Amino acid sequence: MNCRDVEPLLMPYVDGELVDGERVQVEQHLTVCPPCARHADVARHNRTLVRTLAKQGSPAAPQALRDRVLNTVRATEQHRRQRQVLRLSAAAAGVALCAVVGHGQWRSFQRRLYAEDAVRRHARQFPLEVRIPQPEALEAWFDGKLGHRVAVPRFPNAVAEGARVLNVREKQAAYIRYDAPAGASVRPRQVGLFVFGDTGNDVDVGARGDADLRNSNGYNVVSWRDGDLVYQLVTDLDEDDIRSLLPPEPRPRRGELPSQVQPRPPLEVQPAAFRP
Amino acid sequence: MLGFSKSDKARAEFEALVAPWLDALYAGALRLTRNERDAEDLVQDTVMRAYRFFDKFERGTNFRAWLFKILTNTFINGYRRQVKERSLGDESERQSVEAQFFSADTTAQTQNPEEYLLHRVMSEDVLAAIDALPIDFRLVVILADLQEFSYKEIADILDVPVGTVMSRLFRGRRQLEKVLRDRERGALQQPLVDLNAYRERKKLG
């Protein structure tokens, strides 16, 4: 072997990737060729240094991430069991559904994709970027982070835990997590609220001002539109508990006087399957 | 019920297998996404996906390589697109870096013999230099030098031939070392960039 043959083999040699025959040939060449031996030595030195420093500088996974990841695995397992039960009832419901499907099928399909992805995102319990309970402070935090304003609704029976930016189906949304405290009929639960900016009517959530409730993977999703904002609320609360949570109190947007706010008509929250 | 105890067993098995690699997954995810928030999301997505497909994992084969295959696929299919959306200049920047690199490659080999990196180089410099690599080189360098996978394992993870792994690793390391050597020289004039302070600033800003 000469230098030209050896050169392309130096990196795999240093990485310990050469099989016996080639390795021996390279080693023999290195004993008689100081320039190639120096090349190999530099490569080995730099490789070791880069590896050592890269590993030293890499932080361990935060404990909160570890806990969350393993908790989510456990939660998924519980959910999978619930889904098995749901699937059976869904099969029965499917027969009934076929009769009403037709017009608006595509829009309803799109709507379901958003609902399902929102559920998936909420269920994963991604870390919050900010933890503040006041809706005004959350709105200020979102200011400039998304291409749209974010109006954070206040719910009578839930307190905001915090918020972050989260994508739903390629669309960036504001995500606010609320804690619904334990009440008479309500177990302590979490509620996730996605806020999309939607001037182009891309996110189809049903008619304007209409709330649409659907069941996805054991979660309930309530969607409604408020002007150019689309809200999607994900929770494992059941229907009655959602009723106690909704409707959100209308409140002034930032920069608007309270007297200018038109109270929205009360939301009709109905499970999609129960619609006449 | 029988079905329940079986899946409890599978879950326990999965947890025991995945727990030792969370640090490694996070370290890899940080270099791929280049920020902590996306890295955490990527690790979580990866583990959930691995759990969902756990029945497809062949027991007794390389679990770590299987996890990293899911990590890189998840990144390439989802996060990379997101990250690109955030920084529009990414694609053109990448092309210019690559073009510069390929043209420099042929001449540099003969004109510029490799040099020893000095021990003055800091961890932060190495990580920043990895982060600056174009994605194809970065993936291979992360897998080879941060995770110490073999060429064959990397080829399996990325679904490319071993020869491609070798050439990307060669070029990736070369570029990495060039950045580090330039930084060593520049270090005399200006202080090194403190990556963590930079990230903190970015997070606050």
Tab-separated table of C-alpha atoms in Angstrom, chain A residues 7 11-12 15 17 38-39 41-42 45-47 49-51 53-62 65-66 68-70 72-74 76-77 80-81 84 121 124-127 129 164-165 167 170 172, chain B residues 4 7-8 11 14-15 19 22-23 26-27 30 37 40-41 43-45 47-48 51-52 81-82 85-86 109 114-119 121 123 126-127 144-146 148 150-151 166 169-170 173 176-177:
chain	number	residue	atom	x	y	z
A	7	GLU	CA	-5.379	8.088	2.823
A	11	MET	CA	-10.512	7.806	9.111
A	12	PRO	CA	-12.090	4.321	9.250
A	15	ASP	CA	-12.592	4.809	14.051
A	17	GLU	CA	-13.876	0.254	11.394
A	38	ARG	CA	1.137	12.056	11.669
A	39	HIS	CA	-2.164	12.304	9.756
A	41	ASP	CA	-2.296	10.768	14.954
A	42	VAL	CA	-3.929	14.166	14.295
A	45	HIS	CA	-6.294	13.292	18.698
A	46	ASN	CA	-9.019	15.538	17.234
A	47	ARG	CA	-11.616	12.801	17.272
A	49	LEU	CA	-11.008	15.754	21.858
A	50	VAL	CA	-14.260	16.468	19.984
A	51	ARG	CA	-15.965	13.421	21.462
A	53	LEU	CA	-15.856	17.842	24.846
A	54	ALA	CA	-19.171	17.203	23.092
A	55	LYS	CA	-20.131	14.701	25.770
A	56	GLN	CA	-18.946	16.886	28.640
A	57	GLY	CA	-20.991	19.794	27.347
A	58	SER	CA	-24.200	17.828	26.827
A	59	PRO	CA	-26.635	18.275	29.695
A	60	ALA	CA	-28.569	15.334	31.103
A	61	ALA	CA	-32.265	15.111	30.343
A	62	PRO	CA	-34.066	17.385	32.825
A	65	LEU	CA	-38.753	15.665	31.112
A	66	ARG	CA	-37.994	12.178	32.452
A	68	ARG	CA	-43.256	13.581	31.959
A	69	VAL	CA	-42.116	11.053	29.380
A	70	LEU	CA	-42.685	8.071	31.637
A	72	THR	CA	-47.219	9.926	29.405
A	73	VAL	CA	-46.355	6.327	28.594
A	74	ARG	CA	-48.452	5.261	31.567
A	76	THR	CA	-51.242	6.256	27.070
A	77	GLU	CA	-51.654	2.757	28.387
A	80	ARG	CA	-55.524	2.672	25.135
A	81	ARG	CA	-57.741	0.600	27.394
A	84	GLN	CA	-60.786	-0.305	23.315
A	121	ARG	CA	-50.727	17.549	21.537
A	124	ARG	CA	-48.509	14.726	25.552
A	125	GLN	CA	-48.262	17.306	28.282
A	126	PHE	CA	-45.533	19.302	26.619
A	127	PRO	CA	-43.667	21.567	29.029
A	129	GLU	CA	-42.948	27.969	28.586
A	164	ARG	CA	-46.652	27.880	25.382
A	165	VAL	CA	-46.540	27.949	21.600
A	167	ASN	CA	-48.246	23.456	16.532
A	170	GLU	CA	-48.521	22.612	10.846
A	172	GLN	CA	-48.892	27.515	15.066
B	4	PHE	CA	-54.321	-6.075	30.840
B	7	SER	CA	-49.722	-4.891	28.394
B	8	ASP	CA	-48.585	-3.915	31.898
B	11	ARG	CA	-45.044	-1.267	29.483
B	14	PHE	CA	-40.442	-0.656	27.612
B	15	GLU	CA	-39.807	1.680	30.534
B	19	ALA	CA	-34.955	4.944	30.776
B	22	LEU	CA	-33.177	9.407	27.865
B	23	ASP	CA	-29.998	11.423	28.476
B	26	TYR	CA	-31.944	14.477	24.860
B	27	ALA	CA	-28.298	15.227	24.017
B	30	LEU	CA	-30.539	19.264	21.500
B	37	ARG	CA	-37.947	23.493	23.997
B	40	GLU	CA	-37.790	18.193	24.913
B	41	ASP	CA	-40.726	17.900	22.536
B	43	VAL	CA	-37.627	13.381	22.940
B	44	GLN	CA	-41.190	13.081	24.130
B	45	ASP	CA	-42.505	12.465	20.607
B	47	VAL	CA	-40.523	7.953	23.168
B	48	MET	CA	-44.251	7.977	22.496
B	51	TYR	CA	-43.890	2.957	22.650
B	52	ARG	CA	-46.596	2.841	20.027
B	81	ARG	CA	-39.888	21.543	8.678
B	82	GLN	CA	-40.949	23.584	11.690
B	85	GLU	CA	-40.374	27.734	8.870
B	86	ARG	CA	-38.957	29.698	11.737
B	109	GLN	CA	-6.875	18.274	1.291
B	114	GLU	CA	-4.735	18.788	9.266
B	115	GLU	CA	-3.624	20.319	12.492
B	116	TYR	CA	-3.954	19.280	16.089
B	117	LEU	CA	-6.804	20.972	17.879
B	118	LEU	CA	-5.581	22.625	21.030
B	119	HIS	CA	-6.838	21.718	24.429
B	121	VAL	CA	-11.068	24.455	22.859
B	123	SER	CA	-17.199	22.182	25.117
B	126	VAL	CA	-17.517	22.083	19.941
B	127	LEU	CA	-21.288	22.060	20.424
B	144	ALA	CA	-20.786	8.962	15.274
B	145	ASP	CA	-19.056	11.299	17.711
B	146	LEU	CA	-21.710	12.132	20.298
B	148	GLU	CA	-20.564	6.564	19.169
B	150	SER	CA	-20.619	2.354	14.225
B	151	TYR	CA	-20.725	3.171	10.499
B	166	MET	CA	-18.169	7.724	5.595
B	169	LEU	CA	-18.592	11.966	8.409
B	170	PHE	CA	-15.293	12.841	6.741
B	173	ARG	CA	-15.521	16.416	10.816
B	176	LEU	CA	-16.093	21.007	12.307
B	177	GLU	CA	-12.330	21.110	12.792
